[in-house]
PDB file of C-alpha atoms in Angstrom:
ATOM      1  CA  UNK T   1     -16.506 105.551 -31.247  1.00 89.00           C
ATOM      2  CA  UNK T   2     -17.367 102.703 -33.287  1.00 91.00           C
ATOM      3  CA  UNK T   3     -13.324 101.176 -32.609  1.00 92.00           C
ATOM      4  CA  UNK T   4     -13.469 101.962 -29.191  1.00 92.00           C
ATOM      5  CA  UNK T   5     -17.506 100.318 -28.414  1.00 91.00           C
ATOM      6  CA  UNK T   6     -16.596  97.032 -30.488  1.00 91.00           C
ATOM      7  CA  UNK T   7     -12.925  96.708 -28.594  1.00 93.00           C
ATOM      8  CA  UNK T   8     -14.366  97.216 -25.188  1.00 93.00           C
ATOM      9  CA  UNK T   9     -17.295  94.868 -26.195  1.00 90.00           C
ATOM     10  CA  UNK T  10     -15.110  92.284 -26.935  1.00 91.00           C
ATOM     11  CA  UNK T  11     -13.146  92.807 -24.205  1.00 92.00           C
ATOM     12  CA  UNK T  12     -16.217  92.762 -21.539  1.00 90.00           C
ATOM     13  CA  UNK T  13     -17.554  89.717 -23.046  1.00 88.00           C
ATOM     14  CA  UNK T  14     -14.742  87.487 -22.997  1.00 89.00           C
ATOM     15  CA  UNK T  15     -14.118  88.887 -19.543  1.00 90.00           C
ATOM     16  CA  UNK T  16     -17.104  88.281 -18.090  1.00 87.00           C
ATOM     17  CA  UNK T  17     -18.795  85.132 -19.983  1.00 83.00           C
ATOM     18  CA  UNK T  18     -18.136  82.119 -18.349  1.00 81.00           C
ATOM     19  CA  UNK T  19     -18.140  80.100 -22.386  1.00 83.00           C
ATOM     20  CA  UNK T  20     -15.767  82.314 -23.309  1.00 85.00           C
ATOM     21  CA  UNK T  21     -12.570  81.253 -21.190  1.00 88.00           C
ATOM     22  CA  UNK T  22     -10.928  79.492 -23.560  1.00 89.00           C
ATOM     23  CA  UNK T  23      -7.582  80.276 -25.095  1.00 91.00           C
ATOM     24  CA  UNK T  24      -8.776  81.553 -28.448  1.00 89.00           C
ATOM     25  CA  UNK T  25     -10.634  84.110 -26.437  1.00 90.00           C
ATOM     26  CA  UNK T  26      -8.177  85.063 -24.026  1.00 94.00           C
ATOM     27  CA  UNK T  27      -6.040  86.041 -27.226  1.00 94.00           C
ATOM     28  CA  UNK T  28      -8.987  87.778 -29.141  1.00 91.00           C
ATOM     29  CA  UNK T  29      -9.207  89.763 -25.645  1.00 94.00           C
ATOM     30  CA  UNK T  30      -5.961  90.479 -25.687  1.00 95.00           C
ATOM     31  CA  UNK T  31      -6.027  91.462 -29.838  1.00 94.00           C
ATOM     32  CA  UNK T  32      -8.558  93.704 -29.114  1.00 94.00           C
ATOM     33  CA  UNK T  33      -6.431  95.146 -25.985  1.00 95.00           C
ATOM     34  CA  UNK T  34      -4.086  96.274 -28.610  1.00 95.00           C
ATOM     35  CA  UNK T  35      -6.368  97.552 -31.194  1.00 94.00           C
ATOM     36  CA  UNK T  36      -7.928  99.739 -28.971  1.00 95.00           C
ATOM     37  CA  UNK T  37      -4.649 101.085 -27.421  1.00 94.00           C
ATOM     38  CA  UNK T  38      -3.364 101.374 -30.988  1.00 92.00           C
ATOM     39  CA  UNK T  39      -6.616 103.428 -32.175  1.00 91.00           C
ATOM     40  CA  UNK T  40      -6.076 105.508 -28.675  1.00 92.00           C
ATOM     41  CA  UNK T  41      -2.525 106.663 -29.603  1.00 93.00           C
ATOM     42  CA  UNK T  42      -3.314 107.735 -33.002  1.00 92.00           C
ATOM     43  CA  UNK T  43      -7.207 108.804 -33.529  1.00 91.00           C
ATOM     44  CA  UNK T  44      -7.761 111.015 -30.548  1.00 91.00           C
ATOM     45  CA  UNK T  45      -4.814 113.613 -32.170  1.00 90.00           C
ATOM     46  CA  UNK T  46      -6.159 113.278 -35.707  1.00 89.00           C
ATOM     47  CA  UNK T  47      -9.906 114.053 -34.723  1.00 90.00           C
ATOM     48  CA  UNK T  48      -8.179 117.363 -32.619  1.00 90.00           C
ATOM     49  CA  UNK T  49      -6.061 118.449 -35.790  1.00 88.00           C
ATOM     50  CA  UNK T  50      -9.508 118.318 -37.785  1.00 87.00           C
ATOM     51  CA  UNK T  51     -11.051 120.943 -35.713  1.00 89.00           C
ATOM     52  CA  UNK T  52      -8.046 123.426 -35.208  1.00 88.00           C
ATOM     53  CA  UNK T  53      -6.627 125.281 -37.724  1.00 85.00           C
ATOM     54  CA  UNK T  54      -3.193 124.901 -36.355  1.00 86.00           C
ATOM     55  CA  UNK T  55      -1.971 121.757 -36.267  1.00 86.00           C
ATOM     56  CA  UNK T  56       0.595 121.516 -33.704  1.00 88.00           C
ATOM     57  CA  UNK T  57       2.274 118.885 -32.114  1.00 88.00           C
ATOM     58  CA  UNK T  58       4.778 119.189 -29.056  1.00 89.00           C
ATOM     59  CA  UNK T  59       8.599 116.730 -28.802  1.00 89.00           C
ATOM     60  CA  UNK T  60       7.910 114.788 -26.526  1.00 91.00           C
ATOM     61  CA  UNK T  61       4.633 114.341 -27.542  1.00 92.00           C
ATOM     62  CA  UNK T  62       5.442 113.230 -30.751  1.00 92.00           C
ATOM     63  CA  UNK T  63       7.732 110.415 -29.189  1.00 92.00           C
ATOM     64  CA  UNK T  64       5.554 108.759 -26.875  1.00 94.00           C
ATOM     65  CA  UNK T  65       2.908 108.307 -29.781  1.00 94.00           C
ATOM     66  CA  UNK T  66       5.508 107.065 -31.899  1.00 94.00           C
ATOM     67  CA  UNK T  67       6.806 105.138 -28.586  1.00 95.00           C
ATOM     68  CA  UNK T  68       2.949 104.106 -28.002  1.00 95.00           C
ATOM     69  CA  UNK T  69       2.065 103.534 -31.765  1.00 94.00           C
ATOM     70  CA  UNK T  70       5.339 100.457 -32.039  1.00 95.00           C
ATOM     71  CA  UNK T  71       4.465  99.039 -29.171  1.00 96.00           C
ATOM     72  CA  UNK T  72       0.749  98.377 -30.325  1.00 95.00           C
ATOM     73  CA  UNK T  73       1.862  97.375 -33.508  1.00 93.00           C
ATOM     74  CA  UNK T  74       4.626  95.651 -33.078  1.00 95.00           C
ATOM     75  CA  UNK T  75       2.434  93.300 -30.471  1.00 96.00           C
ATOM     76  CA  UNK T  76      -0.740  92.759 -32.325  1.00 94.00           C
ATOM     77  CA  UNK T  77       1.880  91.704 -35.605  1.00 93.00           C
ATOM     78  CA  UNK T  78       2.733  88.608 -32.853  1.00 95.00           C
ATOM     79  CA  UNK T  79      -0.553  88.604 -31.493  1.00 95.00           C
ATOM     80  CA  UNK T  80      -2.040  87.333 -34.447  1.00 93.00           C
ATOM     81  CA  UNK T  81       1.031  84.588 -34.879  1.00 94.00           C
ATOM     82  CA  UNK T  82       0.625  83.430 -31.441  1.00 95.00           C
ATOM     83  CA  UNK T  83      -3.651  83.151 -32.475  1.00 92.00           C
ATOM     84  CA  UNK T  84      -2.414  81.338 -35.806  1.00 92.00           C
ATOM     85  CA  UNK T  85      -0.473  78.939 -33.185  1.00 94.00           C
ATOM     86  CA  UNK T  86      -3.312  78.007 -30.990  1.00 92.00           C
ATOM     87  CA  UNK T  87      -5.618  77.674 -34.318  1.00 90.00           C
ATOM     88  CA  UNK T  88      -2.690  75.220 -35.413  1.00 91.00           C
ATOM     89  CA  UNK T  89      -3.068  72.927 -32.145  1.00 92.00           C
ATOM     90  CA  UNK T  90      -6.788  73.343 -31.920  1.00 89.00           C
ATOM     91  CA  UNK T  91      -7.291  71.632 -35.027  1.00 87.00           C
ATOM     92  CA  UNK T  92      -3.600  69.811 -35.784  1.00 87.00           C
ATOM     93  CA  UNK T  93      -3.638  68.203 -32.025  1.00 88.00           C
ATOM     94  CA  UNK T  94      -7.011  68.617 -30.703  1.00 86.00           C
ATOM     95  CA  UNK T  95      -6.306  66.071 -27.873  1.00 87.00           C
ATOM     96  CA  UNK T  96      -3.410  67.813 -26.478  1.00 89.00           C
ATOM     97  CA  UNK T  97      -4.562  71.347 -26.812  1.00 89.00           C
ATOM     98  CA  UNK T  98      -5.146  72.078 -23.334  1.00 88.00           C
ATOM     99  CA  UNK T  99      -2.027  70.373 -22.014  1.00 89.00           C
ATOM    100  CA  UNK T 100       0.002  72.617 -24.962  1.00 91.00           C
ATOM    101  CA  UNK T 101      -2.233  75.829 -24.513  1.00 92.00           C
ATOM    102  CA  UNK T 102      -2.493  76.096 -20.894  1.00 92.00           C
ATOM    103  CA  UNK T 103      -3.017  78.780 -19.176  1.00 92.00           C
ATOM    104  CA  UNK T 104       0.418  79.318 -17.893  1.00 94.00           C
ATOM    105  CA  UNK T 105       1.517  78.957 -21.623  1.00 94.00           C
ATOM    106  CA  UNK T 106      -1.191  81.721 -22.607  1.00 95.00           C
ATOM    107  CA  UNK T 107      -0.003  84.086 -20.057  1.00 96.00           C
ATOM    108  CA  UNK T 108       3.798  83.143 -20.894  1.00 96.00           C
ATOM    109  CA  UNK T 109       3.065  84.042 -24.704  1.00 96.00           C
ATOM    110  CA  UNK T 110       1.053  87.150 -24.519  1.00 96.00           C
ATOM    111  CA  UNK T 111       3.943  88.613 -22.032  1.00 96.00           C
ATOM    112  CA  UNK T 112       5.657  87.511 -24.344  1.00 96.00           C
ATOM    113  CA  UNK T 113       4.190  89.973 -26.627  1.00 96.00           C
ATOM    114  CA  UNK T 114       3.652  92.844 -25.065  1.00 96.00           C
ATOM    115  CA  UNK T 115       7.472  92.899 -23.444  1.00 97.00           C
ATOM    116  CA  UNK T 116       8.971  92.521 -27.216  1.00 96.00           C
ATOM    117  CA  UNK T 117       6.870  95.365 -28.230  1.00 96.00           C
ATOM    118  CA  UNK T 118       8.016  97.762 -25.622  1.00 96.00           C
ATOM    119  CA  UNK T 119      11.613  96.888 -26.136  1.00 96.00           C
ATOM    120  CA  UNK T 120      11.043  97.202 -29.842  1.00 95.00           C
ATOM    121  CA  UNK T 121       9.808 100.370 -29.365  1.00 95.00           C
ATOM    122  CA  UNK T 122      12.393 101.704 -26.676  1.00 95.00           C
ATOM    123  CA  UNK T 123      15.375 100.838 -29.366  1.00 95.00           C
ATOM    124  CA  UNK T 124      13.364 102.244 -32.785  1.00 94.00           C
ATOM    125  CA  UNK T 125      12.034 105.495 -30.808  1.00 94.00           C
ATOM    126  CA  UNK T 126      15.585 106.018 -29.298  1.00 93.00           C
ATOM    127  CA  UNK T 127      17.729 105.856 -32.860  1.00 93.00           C
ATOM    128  CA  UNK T 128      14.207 108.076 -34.292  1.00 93.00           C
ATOM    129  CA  UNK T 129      15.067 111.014 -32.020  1.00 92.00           C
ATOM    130  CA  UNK T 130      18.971 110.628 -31.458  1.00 90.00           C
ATOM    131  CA  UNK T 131      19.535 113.176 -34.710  1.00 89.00           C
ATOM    132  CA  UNK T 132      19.168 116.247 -35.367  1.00 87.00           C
ATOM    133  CA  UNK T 133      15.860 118.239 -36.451  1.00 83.00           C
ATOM    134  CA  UNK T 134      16.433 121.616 -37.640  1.00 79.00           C
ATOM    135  CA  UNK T 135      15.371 121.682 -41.567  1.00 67.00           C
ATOM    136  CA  UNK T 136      11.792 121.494 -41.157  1.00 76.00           C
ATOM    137  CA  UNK T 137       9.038 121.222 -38.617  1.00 82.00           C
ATOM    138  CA  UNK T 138       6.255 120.351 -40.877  1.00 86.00           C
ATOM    139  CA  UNK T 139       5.354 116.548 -40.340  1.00 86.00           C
ATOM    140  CA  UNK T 140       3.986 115.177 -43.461  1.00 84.00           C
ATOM    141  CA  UNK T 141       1.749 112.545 -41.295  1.00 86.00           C
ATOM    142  CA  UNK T 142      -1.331 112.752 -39.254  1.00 88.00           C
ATOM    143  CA  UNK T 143       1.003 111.199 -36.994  1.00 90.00           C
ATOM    144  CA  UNK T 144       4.350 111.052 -35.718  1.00 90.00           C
ATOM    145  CA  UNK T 145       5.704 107.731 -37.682  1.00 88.00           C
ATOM    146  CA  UNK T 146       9.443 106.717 -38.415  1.00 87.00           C
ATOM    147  CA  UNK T 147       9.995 107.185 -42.157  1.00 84.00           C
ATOM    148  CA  UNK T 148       8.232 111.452 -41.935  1.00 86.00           C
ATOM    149  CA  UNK T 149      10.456 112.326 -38.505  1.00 89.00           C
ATOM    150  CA  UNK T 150      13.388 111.304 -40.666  1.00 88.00           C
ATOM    151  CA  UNK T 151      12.453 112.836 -43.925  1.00 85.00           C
ATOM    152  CA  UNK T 152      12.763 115.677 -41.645  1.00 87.00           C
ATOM    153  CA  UNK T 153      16.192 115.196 -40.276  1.00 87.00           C
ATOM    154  CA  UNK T 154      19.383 117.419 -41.182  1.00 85.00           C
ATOM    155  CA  UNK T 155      21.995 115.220 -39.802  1.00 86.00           C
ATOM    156  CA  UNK T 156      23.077 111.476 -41.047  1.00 87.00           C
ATOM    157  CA  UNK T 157      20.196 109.094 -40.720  1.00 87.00           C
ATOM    158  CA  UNK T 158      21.686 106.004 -41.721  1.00 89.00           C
ATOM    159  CA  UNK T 159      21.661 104.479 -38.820  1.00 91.00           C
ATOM    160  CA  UNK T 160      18.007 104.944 -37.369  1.00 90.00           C
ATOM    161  CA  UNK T 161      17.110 103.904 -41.148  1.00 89.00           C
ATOM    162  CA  UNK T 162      18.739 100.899 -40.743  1.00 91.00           C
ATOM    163  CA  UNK T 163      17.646 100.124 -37.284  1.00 91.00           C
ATOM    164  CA  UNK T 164      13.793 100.699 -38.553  1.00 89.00           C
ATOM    165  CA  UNK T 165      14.268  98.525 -41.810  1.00 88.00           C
ATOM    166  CA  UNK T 166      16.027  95.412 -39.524  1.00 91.00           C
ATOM    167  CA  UNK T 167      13.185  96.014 -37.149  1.00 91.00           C
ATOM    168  CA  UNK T 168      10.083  96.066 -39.691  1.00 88.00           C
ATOM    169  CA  UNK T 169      11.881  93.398 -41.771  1.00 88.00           C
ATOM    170  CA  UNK T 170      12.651  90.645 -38.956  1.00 92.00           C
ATOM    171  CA  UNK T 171       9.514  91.074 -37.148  1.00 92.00           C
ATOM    172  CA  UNK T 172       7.378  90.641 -40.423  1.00 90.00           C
ATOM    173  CA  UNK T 173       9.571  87.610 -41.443  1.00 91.00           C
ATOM    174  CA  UNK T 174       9.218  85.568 -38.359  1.00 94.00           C
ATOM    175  CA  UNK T 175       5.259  86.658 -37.826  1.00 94.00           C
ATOM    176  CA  UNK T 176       4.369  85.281 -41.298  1.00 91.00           C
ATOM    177  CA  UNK T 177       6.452  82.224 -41.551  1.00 94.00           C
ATOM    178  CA  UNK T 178       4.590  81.433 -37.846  1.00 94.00           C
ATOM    179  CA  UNK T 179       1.160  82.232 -39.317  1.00 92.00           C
ATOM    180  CA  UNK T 180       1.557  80.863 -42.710  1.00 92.00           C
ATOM    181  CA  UNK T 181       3.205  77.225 -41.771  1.00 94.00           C
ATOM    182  CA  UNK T 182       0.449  77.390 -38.860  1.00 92.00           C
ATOM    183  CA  UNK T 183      -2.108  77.734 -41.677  1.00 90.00           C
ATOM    184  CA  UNK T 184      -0.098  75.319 -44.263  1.00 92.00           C
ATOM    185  CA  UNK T 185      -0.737  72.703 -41.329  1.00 91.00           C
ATOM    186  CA  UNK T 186      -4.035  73.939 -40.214  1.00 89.00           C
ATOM    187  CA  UNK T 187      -5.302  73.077 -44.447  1.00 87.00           C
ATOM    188  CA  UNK T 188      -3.776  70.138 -44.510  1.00 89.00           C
ATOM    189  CA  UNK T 189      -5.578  68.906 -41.512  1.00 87.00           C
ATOM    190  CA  UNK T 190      -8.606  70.197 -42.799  1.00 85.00           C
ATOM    191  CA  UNK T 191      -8.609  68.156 -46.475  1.00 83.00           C
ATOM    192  CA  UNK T 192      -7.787  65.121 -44.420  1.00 83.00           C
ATOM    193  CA  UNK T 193     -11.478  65.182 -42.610  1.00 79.00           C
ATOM    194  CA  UNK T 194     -13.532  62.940 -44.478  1.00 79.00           C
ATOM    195  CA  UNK T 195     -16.523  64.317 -43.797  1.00 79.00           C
ATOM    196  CA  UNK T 196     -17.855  67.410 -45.135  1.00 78.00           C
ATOM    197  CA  UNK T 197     -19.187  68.320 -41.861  1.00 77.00           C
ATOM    198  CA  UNK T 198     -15.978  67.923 -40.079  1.00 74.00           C
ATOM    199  CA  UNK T 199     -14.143  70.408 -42.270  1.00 77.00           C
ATOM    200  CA  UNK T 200     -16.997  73.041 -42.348  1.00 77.00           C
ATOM    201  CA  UNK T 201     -16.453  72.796 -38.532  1.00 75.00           C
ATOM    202  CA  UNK T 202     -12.703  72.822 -38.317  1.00 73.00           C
ATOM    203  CA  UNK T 203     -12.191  75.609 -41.054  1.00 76.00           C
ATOM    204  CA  UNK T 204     -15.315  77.703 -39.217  1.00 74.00           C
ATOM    205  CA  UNK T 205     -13.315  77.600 -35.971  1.00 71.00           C
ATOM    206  CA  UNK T 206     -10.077  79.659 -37.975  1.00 77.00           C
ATOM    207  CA  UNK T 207     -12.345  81.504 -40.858  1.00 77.00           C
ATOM    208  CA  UNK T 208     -12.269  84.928 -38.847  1.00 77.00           C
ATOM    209  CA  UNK T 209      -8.469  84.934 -38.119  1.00 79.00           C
ATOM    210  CA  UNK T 210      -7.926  84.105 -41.332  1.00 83.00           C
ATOM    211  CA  UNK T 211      -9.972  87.157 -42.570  1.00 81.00           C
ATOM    212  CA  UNK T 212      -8.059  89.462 -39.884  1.00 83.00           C
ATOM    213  CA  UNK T 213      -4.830  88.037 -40.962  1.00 86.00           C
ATOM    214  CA  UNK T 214      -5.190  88.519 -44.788  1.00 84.00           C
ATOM    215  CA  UNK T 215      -6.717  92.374 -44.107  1.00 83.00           C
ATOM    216  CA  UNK T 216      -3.902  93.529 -41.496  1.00 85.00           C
ATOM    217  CA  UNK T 217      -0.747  91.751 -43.380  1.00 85.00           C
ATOM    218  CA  UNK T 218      -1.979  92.524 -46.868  1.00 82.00           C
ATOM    219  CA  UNK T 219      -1.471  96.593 -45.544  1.00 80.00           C
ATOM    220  CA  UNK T 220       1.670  96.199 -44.468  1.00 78.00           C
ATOM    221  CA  UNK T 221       2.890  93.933 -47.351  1.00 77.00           C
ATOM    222  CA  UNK T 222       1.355  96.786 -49.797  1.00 74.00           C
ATOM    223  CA  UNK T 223       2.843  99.245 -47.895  1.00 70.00           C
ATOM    224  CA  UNK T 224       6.586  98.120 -47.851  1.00 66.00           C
ATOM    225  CA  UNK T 225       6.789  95.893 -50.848  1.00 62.00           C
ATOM    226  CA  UNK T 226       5.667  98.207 -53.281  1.00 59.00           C
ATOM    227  CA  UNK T 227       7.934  99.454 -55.706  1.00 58.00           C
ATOM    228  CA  UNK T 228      11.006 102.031 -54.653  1.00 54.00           C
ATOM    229  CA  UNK T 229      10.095 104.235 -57.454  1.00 54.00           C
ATOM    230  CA  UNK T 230       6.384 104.056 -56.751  1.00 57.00           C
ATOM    231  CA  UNK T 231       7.170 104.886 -53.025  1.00 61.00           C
ATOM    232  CA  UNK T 232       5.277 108.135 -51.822  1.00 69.00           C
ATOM    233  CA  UNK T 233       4.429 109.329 -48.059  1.00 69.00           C
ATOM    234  CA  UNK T 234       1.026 110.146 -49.658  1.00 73.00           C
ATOM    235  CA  UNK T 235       0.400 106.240 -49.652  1.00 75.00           C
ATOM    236  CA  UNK T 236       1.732 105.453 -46.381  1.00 76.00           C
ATOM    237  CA  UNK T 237      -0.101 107.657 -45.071  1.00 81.00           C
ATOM    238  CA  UNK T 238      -3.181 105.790 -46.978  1.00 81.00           C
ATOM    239  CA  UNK T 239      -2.215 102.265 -45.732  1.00 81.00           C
ATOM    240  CA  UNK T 240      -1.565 104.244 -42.344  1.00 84.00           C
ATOM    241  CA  UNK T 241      -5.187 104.690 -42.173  1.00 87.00           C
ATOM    242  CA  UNK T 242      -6.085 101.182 -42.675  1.00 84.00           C
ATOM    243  CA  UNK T 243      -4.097  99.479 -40.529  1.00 82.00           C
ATOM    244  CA  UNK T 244      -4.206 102.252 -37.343  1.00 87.00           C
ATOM    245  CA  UNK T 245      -8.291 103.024 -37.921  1.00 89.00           C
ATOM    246  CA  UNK T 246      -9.511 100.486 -40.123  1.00 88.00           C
ATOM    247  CA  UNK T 247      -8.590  97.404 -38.968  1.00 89.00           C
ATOM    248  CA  UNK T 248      -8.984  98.607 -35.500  1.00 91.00           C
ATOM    249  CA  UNK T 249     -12.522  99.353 -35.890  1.00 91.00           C
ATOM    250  CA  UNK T 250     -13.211  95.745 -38.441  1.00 88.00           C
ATOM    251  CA  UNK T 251     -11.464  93.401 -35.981  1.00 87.00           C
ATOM    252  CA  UNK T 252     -14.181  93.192 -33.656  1.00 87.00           C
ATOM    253  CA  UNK T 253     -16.710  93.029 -36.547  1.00 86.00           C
ATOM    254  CA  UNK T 254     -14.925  89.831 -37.700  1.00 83.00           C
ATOM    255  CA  UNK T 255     -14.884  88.254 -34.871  1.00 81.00           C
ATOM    256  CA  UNK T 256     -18.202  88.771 -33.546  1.00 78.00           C
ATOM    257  CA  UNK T 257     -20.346  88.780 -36.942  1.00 68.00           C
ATOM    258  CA  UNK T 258     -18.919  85.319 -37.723  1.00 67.00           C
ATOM    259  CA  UNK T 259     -18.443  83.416 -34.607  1.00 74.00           C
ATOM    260  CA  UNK T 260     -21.759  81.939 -32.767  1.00 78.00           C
ATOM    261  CA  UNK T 261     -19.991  81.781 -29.213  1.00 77.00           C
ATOM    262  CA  UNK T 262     -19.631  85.446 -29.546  1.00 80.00           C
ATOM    263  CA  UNK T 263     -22.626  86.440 -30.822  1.00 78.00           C
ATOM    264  CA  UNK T 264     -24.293  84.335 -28.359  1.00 80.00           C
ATOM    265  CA  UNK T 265     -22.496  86.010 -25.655  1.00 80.00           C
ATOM    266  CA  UNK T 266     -23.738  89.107 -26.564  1.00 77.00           C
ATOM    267  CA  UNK T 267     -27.386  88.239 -26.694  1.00 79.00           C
ATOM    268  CA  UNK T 268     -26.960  86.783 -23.128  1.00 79.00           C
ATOM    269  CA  UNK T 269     -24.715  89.775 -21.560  1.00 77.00           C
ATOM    270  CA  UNK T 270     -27.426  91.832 -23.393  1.00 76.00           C
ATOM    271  CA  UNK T 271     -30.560  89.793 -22.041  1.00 77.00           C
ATOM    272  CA  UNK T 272     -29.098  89.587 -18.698  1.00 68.00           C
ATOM    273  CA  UNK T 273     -25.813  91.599 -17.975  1.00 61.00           C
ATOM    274  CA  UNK T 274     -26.217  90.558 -13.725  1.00 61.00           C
ATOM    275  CA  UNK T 275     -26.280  86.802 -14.630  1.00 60.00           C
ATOM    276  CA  UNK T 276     -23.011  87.269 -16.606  1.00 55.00           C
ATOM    277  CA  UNK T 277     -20.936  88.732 -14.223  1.00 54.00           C
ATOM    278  CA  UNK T 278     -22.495  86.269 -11.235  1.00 46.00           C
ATOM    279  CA  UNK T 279     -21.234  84.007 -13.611  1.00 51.00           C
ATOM    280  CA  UNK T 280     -17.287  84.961 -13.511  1.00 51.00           C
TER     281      UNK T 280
END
């Protein structure tokens, strides 16, 4: 409840509020887009499998919230890149932001997103349930993810393995090295303002996505760069939770809690919801 009401808050207020149609925002709305689909494909299931005592799951409803769960994923890892990006001209080329981040380039970038995600999910979900299950039906997940629908396999798995590690691999890889020469750029701007004022302002602008960024890509780098040996569902399953519940529900926390356009636009949709949709 908490996921969904901060999403959807976000969501309405950078809808809605005329100060808030800028392209940072259109890309936070779009962030929290995913985060709430992402939390929809997973939490709903888990909160049902509390209450029963049989915890059952059907085929084909396994593999759309696998399908479901990489395309969420997969587009909020290059969600935040592209948000690194328009941090990076916002404060690296301030006078040519809005010529480089125009709209068209916005709406080019987040389709962007999104279409990558679905094909990434088509291809991993298709080599996921090419082989054969018949050794076990016992998923040891609260839901259906690559690496416990193989364990599960009986037939040669080589190939979806593979497939999954190029996939996970490649699209971390090229989503960092965006975000972190973004941010090299983005400090080196910053210790080049003379005034102390100046940087408090420019680093206040990208403190939030920097806090997202560290929280979501510190999961995932626990998760698969952690020793072989150490390797255990039992802690995917515990980074699982953080980055398909947690983060969901601290994104909008983030961004709201420390940014004053936000929490502004709250206090006016709040004082005045009528005047903030006349406004659109």
């Amino acid at each position: 409840m908490v996921t969904a009401a901060g999403n959807l808050g976000i969501i309405t207020l950078t809808t809605v509020d005329s100060r808030l149609q800028t392209p940072m925002y259109f890309f936070l709305r779009h962030l929290a887009v995913i985060n709430f689909g992402n939390s929809t494909v997973i939490a709903p299931k888990m909160l049902v499998n509390f209450l029963v005592s049989k915890k059952t799951t059907l085929y084909y409803e396994c593999a759309t919230q696998l399908g479901g769960f990489l395309v969420f994923i997969v587009a909020e890892i290059f969600m935040l890149a592209v948000m690194a990006y328009d941090r990076y001209v916002a404060i690296c080329n301030p006078l040519l932001y809005m010529v480089v981040v125009s709209r068209r380039v916005c709406l080019l970038l987040v389709s962007l997103t999104y279409f990558y995600g679905i094909c990434t999910a088509i291809v991993v979900s298709s080599c996921v349930f090419s082989v054969s299950y018949c050794s076990s039906n016992k998923i040891n997940h609260f839901y259906c993810d690559n690496v416990p629908l193989l364990a599960l396999s009986c037939s040669d798995t080589s190939l979806p393995e593979t497939v999954v590690f190029i996939s996970a691999a490649t699209n971390l890889f090229f989503s960092m090295s965006i975000v972190l020469v973004s941010y090299f750029n983005i400090v080196l701007s910053i210790l080049r303002i003379r005034s102390s004022e100046g940087r408090k302002k420019a680093f206040s602008t990208c403190a939030s996505h920097m806090m997202a960024v560290t929280v979501f890509y510190g999961t995932l780098l626990f998760m698969y760069l952690q020793p072989q040996t150490n390797h255990s569902l039992d802690t995917d399953k515990m980074a699982s939770v953080f980055y398909t519940l947690v983060i969901p529900m601290l994104n909008p926390m983030i961004y709201s809690l420390r940014n004053k356009d936000v929490k502004a636009a709250l206090k006016r949709f709040t004082t005045n919801p009528c005047n903030s949709f006349k406004s659109m």
